[in-house]
């Protein structure tokens, strides 16, 4: 019984690992499409979001199978539920990459971002991809120390996000209100992407330690 | 066994019903604090968000108890998992009300919103509260027709949200970039609140019919 449980949990974990890789790639491409006004790349992210949704359904099906056939209790039960939450977080990360790609498509062939904020988004994109990769590692290795590292990287994202507001609020801002609205929403998409990555890492920490980190 | 399951599911449903009432009240107060620059009301929403979080934990504990003791399968299992998702959606609705209240507090004693957009937010607030109340009804009555009505109300929210962008993009906009940034984020909070309300209604529909509505 225990072996079957571990084997099935392993399959579930594999799906979660592939989801984090997918949403990392999606955000990498979405950022590139945004910075380079690359329509076909934006279209690709938009088309492939359904793959993330399918992976999420697959993860839930594995979890349902585990719950129905193994009827886990206590810590095992909480672990399975944590994987369901993690899959939901990652589906949302995929949606946020999709929103970025849609913004790039909406303004095409114009660039969404003026040059002086593009650098911020290049950096926010880099951090988002880094977080998604760290999530993959954490899911694969169940390394708690690695899970905790995500908080620091998320702090970098929050710093950048705050700076972005400073740039828009400055009297030197000369790109008008429409661009500020775009930048505000896009900034929020990256920040939320990072929040969900941290949430997934915490759920893995919970699965390993049995305690939800409170920090 | 079946009776115990139904009784425990009933308790879980009661917690969900009280959550929807709580987040409706939170959004009502947050909107008032925003429109009237009412600091003490904003503080109340901020303080009381922890009650929503606690209700969510309670809902999850009931769900864990149900899964561990009753080991439901098939439709029953999916129903219990749907309640866990619904509780997560409503916790998020509480967070979004919290964000609105924090915006009101941040700008106090100044008003966040210029007069010509305040009316939009009064209306978005009214719709958000209406959606939360409809969610309460849907949870209590499990009425599928009532669940479907939320889509129409959500469409009203989306319309208002789009109009808000039109107002900000207009050459007549004279409130500057900083206000546009606030309005953009606040508009997003109301729109997301509505999305989560619709998600909860769909989960109830799933619990009743066994099918996730695809519309």
CSV table of N, CA and C in Angstrom, one decimal, chain A residues 56 60-61 63-65 67-69 71-74 77-78 81 84-85 88-89 92 96 99 107 165 168-169 173 176-182 184-185 188-189 192 203, chain B residues 56 60-61 63-65 67-69 71-74 77-78 81 84-85 88-89 92 96 99 107 165 168-169 173 176-182 184-185 188-189 192 203:
chain,number,residue,atom,x,y,z
A,56,UNK,N,-2.6,20.7,-15.4
A,56,UNK,CA,-3.2,20.9,-14.1
A,56,UNK,C,-4.4,19.9,-13.9
A,60,UNK,N,-4.6,17.0,-11.1
A,60,UNK,CA,-5.8,16.8,-10.2
A,60,UNK,C,-6.3,15.3,-10.3
A,61,UNK,N,-6.3,14.8,-11.5
A,61,UNK,CA,-6.7,13.4,-11.7
A,61,UNK,C,-5.9,12.5,-10.9
A,63,UNK,N,-4.2,13.2,-8.3
A,63,UNK,CA,-4.5,13.4,-6.9
A,63,UNK,C,-5.8,12.7,-6.5
A,64,UNK,N,-6.9,12.8,-7.4
A,64,UNK,CA,-8.1,12.2,-7.1
A,64,UNK,C,-7.9,10.7,-7.0
A,65,UNK,N,-7.1,10.1,-7.9
A,65,UNK,CA,-6.9,8.7,-7.9
A,65,UNK,C,-6.2,8.3,-6.6
A,67,UNK,N,-6.4,9.8,-3.7
A,67,UNK,CA,-7.3,10.0,-2.6
A,67,UNK,C,-8.3,8.8,-2.6
A,68,UNK,N,-8.8,8.5,-3.8
A,68,UNK,CA,-9.9,7.5,-3.9
A,68,UNK,C,-9.3,6.1,-3.6
A,69,UNK,N,-8.2,5.8,-4.1
A,69,UNK,CA,-7.7,4.4,-4.0
A,69,UNK,C,-6.8,4.1,-2.8
A,71,UNK,N,-6.8,6.4,0.0
A,71,UNK,CA,-7.5,7.0,1.2
A,71,UNK,C,-6.4,7.4,2.2
A,72,UNK,N,-5.5,8.2,1.8
A,72,UNK,CA,-4.4,8.6,2.8
A,72,UNK,C,-5.0,9.4,3.9
A,73,UNK,N,-4.4,9.4,5.1
A,73,UNK,CA,-4.9,10.1,6.2
A,73,UNK,C,-3.7,11.0,6.7
A,74,UNK,N,-4.0,11.9,7.7
A,74,UNK,CA,-3.0,12.7,8.4
A,74,UNK,C,-2.1,13.4,7.4
A,77,UNK,N,-2.5,12.7,3.6
A,77,UNK,CA,-3.7,13.4,3.0
A,77,UNK,C,-3.4,14.9,2.8
A,78,UNK,N,-2.7,15.5,3.8
A,78,UNK,CA,-2.4,17.0,3.6
A,78,UNK,C,-1.4,17.2,2.5
A,81,UNK,N,-3.4,17.1,-0.8
A,81,UNK,CA,-4.2,18.4,-1.0
A,81,UNK,C,-3.2,19.5,-1.3
A,84,UNK,N,-2.6,19.6,-4.9
A,84,UNK,CA,-3.7,20.2,-5.7
A,84,UNK,C,-3.6,21.7,-5.7
A,85,UNK,N,-3.3,22.3,-4.5
A,85,UNK,CA,-3.1,23.7,-4.4
A,85,UNK,C,-1.9,24.2,-5.3
A,88,UNK,N,-2.8,24.4,-8.8
A,88,UNK,CA,-3.7,25.6,-9.0
A,88,UNK,C,-2.8,26.9,-9.1
A,89,UNK,N,-1.8,27.0,-8.2
A,89,UNK,CA,-0.9,28.1,-8.3
A,89,UNK,C,-0.2,28.2,-9.6
A,92,UNK,N,-2.3,29.3,-12.5
A,92,UNK,CA,-2.4,30.8,-12.4
A,92,UNK,C,-1.1,31.5,-12.9
A,96,UNK,N,-0.9,34.2,-15.9
A,96,UNK,CA,-0.2,35.6,-15.8
A,96,UNK,C,0.7,35.7,-17.0
A,99,UNK,N,-1.4,36.7,-19.9
A,99,UNK,CA,-1.8,38.1,-19.8
A,99,UNK,C,-0.7,39.0,-20.4
A,107,UNK,N,-0.9,45.5,-28.5
A,107,UNK,CA,-0.2,46.7,-28.9
A,107,UNK,C,0.6,46.5,-30.2
A,165,UNK,N,6.9,51.9,-9.8
A,165,UNK,CA,6.0,52.9,-9.4
A,165,UNK,C,6.7,54.3,-9.3
A,168,UNK,N,7.1,55.8,-12.7
A,168,UNK,CA,5.8,56.3,-13.2
A,168,UNK,C,5.4,57.6,-12.5
A,169,UNK,N,5.6,57.7,-11.2
A,169,UNK,CA,5.2,58.8,-10.4
A,169,UNK,C,6.1,60.0,-10.6
A,173,UNK,N,8.2,61.5,-16.0
A,173,UNK,CA,7.5,60.6,-16.8
A,173,UNK,C,6.8,61.3,-17.9
A,176,UNK,N,2.8,59.4,-20.7
A,176,UNK,CA,1.3,59.5,-20.6
A,176,UNK,C,0.6,58.5,-19.8
A,177,UNK,N,-0.7,58.6,-19.7
A,177,UNK,CA,-1.5,57.8,-18.8
A,177,UNK,C,-1.7,56.4,-19.4
A,178,UNK,N,-1.9,56.3,-20.7
A,178,UNK,CA,-2.2,55.0,-21.3
A,178,UNK,C,-1.1,54.0,-21.1
A,179,UNK,N,0.2,54.5,-21.3
A,179,UNK,CA,1.3,53.6,-21.0
A,179,UNK,C,1.5,53.3,-19.5
A,180,UNK,N,1.2,54.3,-18.7
A,180,UNK,CA,1.2,54.0,-17.2
A,180,UNK,C,0.2,52.9,-16.8
A,181,UNK,N,-0.9,52.9,-17.5
A,181,UNK,CA,-1.9,51.9,-17.2
A,181,UNK,C,-1.4,50.5,-17.6
A,182,UNK,N,-0.8,50.4,-18.8
A,182,UNK,CA,-0.2,49.2,-19.2
A,182,UNK,C,0.9,48.7,-18.3
A,184,UNK,N,1.4,49.5,-15.2
A,184,UNK,CA,0.9,49.1,-13.9
A,184,UNK,C,0.3,47.7,-13.9
A,185,UNK,N,-0.5,47.4,-14.9
A,185,UNK,CA,-1.0,46.0,-15.0
A,185,UNK,C,0.1,45.0,-15.2
A,188,UNK,N,2.0,44.3,-12.2
A,188,UNK,CA,1.2,43.4,-11.2
A,188,UNK,C,1.3,41.9,-11.7
A,189,UNK,N,1.2,41.7,-13.0
A,189,UNK,CA,1.3,40.3,-13.5
A,189,UNK,C,2.6,39.6,-13.0
A,192,UNK,N,2.6,39.0,-9.2
A,192,UNK,CA,1.7,37.9,-8.8
A,192,UNK,C,2.3,36.6,-9.2
A,203,UNK,N,4.4,25.2,-0.2
A,203,UNK,CA,3.6,24.0,-0.2
A,203,UNK,C,4.5,22.8,-0.2
B,56,UNK,N,-11.3,30.1,6.5
B,56,UNK,CA,-10.8,29.2,5.4
B,56,UNK,C,-10.1,28.0,6.0
B,60,UNK,N,-11.0,24.1,5.6
B,60,UNK,CA,-10.1,23.0,5.2
B,60,UNK,C,-10.0,21.9,6.2
B,61,UNK,N,-10.1,22.3,7.5
B,61,UNK,CA,-10.1,21.3,8.5
B,61,UNK,C,-11.3,20.3,8.4
B,63,UNK,N,-12.9,19.7,5.7
B,63,UNK,CA,-12.7,18.9,4.5
B,63,UNK,C,-11.7,17.8,4.8
B,64,UNK,N,-10.6,18.1,5.5
B,64,UNK,CA,-9.7,17.1,5.8
B,64,UNK,C,-10.3,16.0,6.7
B,65,UNK,N,-11.1,16.4,7.6
B,65,UNK,CA,-11.8,15.4,8.5
B,65,UNK,C,-12.7,14.5,7.7
B,67,UNK,N,-12.4,13.8,4.5
B,67,UNK,CA,-11.6,12.9,3.6
B,67,UNK,C,-11.0,11.8,4.4
B,68,UNK,N,-10.5,12.1,5.6
B,68,UNK,CA,-9.8,11.1,6.4
B,68,UNK,C,-10.8,10.1,7.0
B,69,UNK,N,-11.9,10.6,7.5
B,69,UNK,CA,-12.8,9.7,8.2
B,69,UNK,C,-13.8,9.0,7.3
B,71,UNK,N,-13.4,8.9,3.8
B,71,UNK,CA,-12.8,8.4,2.5
B,71,UNK,C,-13.8,8.4,1.3
B,72,UNK,N,-14.4,9.5,1.0
B,72,UNK,CA,-15.4,9.5,-0.1
B,72,UNK,C,-14.7,9.2,-1.4
B,73,UNK,N,-15.4,8.7,-2.3
B,73,UNK,CA,-14.9,8.4,-3.7
B,73,UNK,C,-15.8,9.1,-4.7
B,74,UNK,N,-15.3,9.0,-6.0
B,74,UNK,CA,-16.1,9.5,-7.1
B,74,UNK,C,-16.6,10.9,-6.9
B,77,UNK,N,-16.0,12.7,-3.5
B,77,UNK,CA,-14.6,13.1,-3.3
B,77,UNK,C,-14.4,14.4,-4.0
B,78,UNK,N,-14.9,14.5,-5.3
B,78,UNK,CA,-14.7,15.7,-6.1
B,78,UNK,C,-15.5,16.9,-5.4
B,81,UNK,N,-13.3,18.2,-2.6
B,81,UNK,CA,-12.2,19.0,-3.2
B,81,UNK,C,-12.7,20.4,-3.7
B,84,UNK,N,-12.8,22.8,-1.0
B,84,UNK,CA,-11.5,23.4,-0.7
B,84,UNK,C,-11.1,24.5,-1.6
B,85,UNK,N,-11.4,24.3,-2.9
B,85,UNK,CA,-11.1,25.3,-3.9
B,85,UNK,C,-12.0,26.6,-3.7
B,88,UNK,N,-10.7,28.6,-0.9
B,88,UNK,CA,-9.5,29.4,-1.4
B,88,UNK,C,-9.9,30.6,-2.2
B,89,UNK,N,-10.9,30.4,-3.1
B,89,UNK,CA,-11.4,31.6,-3.9
B,89,UNK,C,-11.9,32.7,-2.9
B,92,UNK,N,-9.3,34.6,-1.2
B,92,UNK,CA,-8.7,35.6,-2.1
B,92,UNK,C,-9.6,36.8,-2.3
B,96,UNK,N,-8.7,40.8,-1.6
B,96,UNK,CA,-8.9,41.8,-2.6
B,96,UNK,C,-9.6,43.0,-1.9
B,99,UNK,N,-7.0,44.8,0.0
B,99,UNK,CA,-6.2,45.7,-0.9
B,99,UNK,C,-6.9,47.0,-1.1
B,107,UNK,N,-3.8,56.6,1.3
B,107,UNK,CA,-4.0,58.0,0.8
B,107,UNK,C,-4.7,58.9,1.8
B,165,UNK,N,-11.3,52.2,-18.1
B,165,UNK,CA,-10.1,52.4,-19.0
B,165,UNK,C,-10.3,53.5,-20.0
B,168,UNK,N,-9.9,56.8,-18.3
B,168,UNK,CA,-8.5,57.2,-18.1
B,168,UNK,C,-7.7,57.5,-19.4
B,169,UNK,N,-8.1,56.8,-20.5
B,169,UNK,CA,-7.4,57.0,-21.7
B,169,UNK,C,-7.8,58.3,-22.5
B,173,UNK,N,-8.8,63.4,-19.4
B,173,UNK,CA,-8.3,62.9,-18.1
B,173,UNK,C,-7.3,64.0,-17.6
B,176,UNK,N,-3.8,63.0,-13.8
B,176,UNK,CA,-2.4,62.6,-13.8
B,176,UNK,C,-2.2,61.1,-13.7
B,177,UNK,N,-0.9,60.8,-13.7
B,177,UNK,CA,-0.5,59.4,-13.8
B,177,UNK,C,-0.7,58.7,-12.5
B,178,UNK,N,-0.3,59.3,-11.4
B,178,UNK,CA,-0.4,58.7,-10.1
B,178,UNK,C,-1.8,58.2,-9.8
B,179,UNK,N,-2.8,59.0,-10.1
B,179,UNK,CA,-4.2,58.6,-9.9
B,179,UNK,C,-4.6,57.5,-10.8
B,180,UNK,N,-4.1,57.6,-12.1
B,180,UNK,CA,-4.4,56.5,-13.0
B,180,UNK,C,-3.8,55.2,-12.6
B,181,UNK,N,-2.7,55.2,-12.0
B,181,UNK,CA,-2.1,54.0,-11.4
B,181,UNK,C,-3.0,53.4,-10.3
B,182,UNK,N,-3.4,54.2,-9.4
B,182,UNK,CA,-4.3,53.8,-8.3
B,182,UNK,C,-5.6,53.2,-8.9
B,184,UNK,N,-6.2,52.0,-11.8
B,184,UNK,CA,-5.9,50.8,-12.6
B,184,UNK,C,-5.9,49.6,-11.6
B,185,UNK,N,-5.1,49.7,-10.5
B,185,UNK,CA,-5.0,48.6,-9.6
B,185,UNK,C,-6.3,48.4,-8.9
B,188,UNK,N,-8.7,46.6,-11.1
B,188,UNK,CA,-8.3,45.2,-11.2
B,188,UNK,C,-8.8,44.4,-9.9
B,189,UNK,N,-8.7,45.0,-8.8
B,189,UNK,CA,-9.1,44.3,-7.5
B,189,UNK,C,-10.6,43.9,-7.6
B,192,UNK,N,-11.2,41.1,-10.2
B,192,UNK,CA,-10.8,39.8,-9.8
B,192,UNK,C,-11.7,39.3,-8.7
B,203,UNK,N,-18.2,26.2,-8.9
B,203,UNK,CA,-17.8,25.0,-8.1
B,203,UNK,C,-19.0,24.4,-7.5
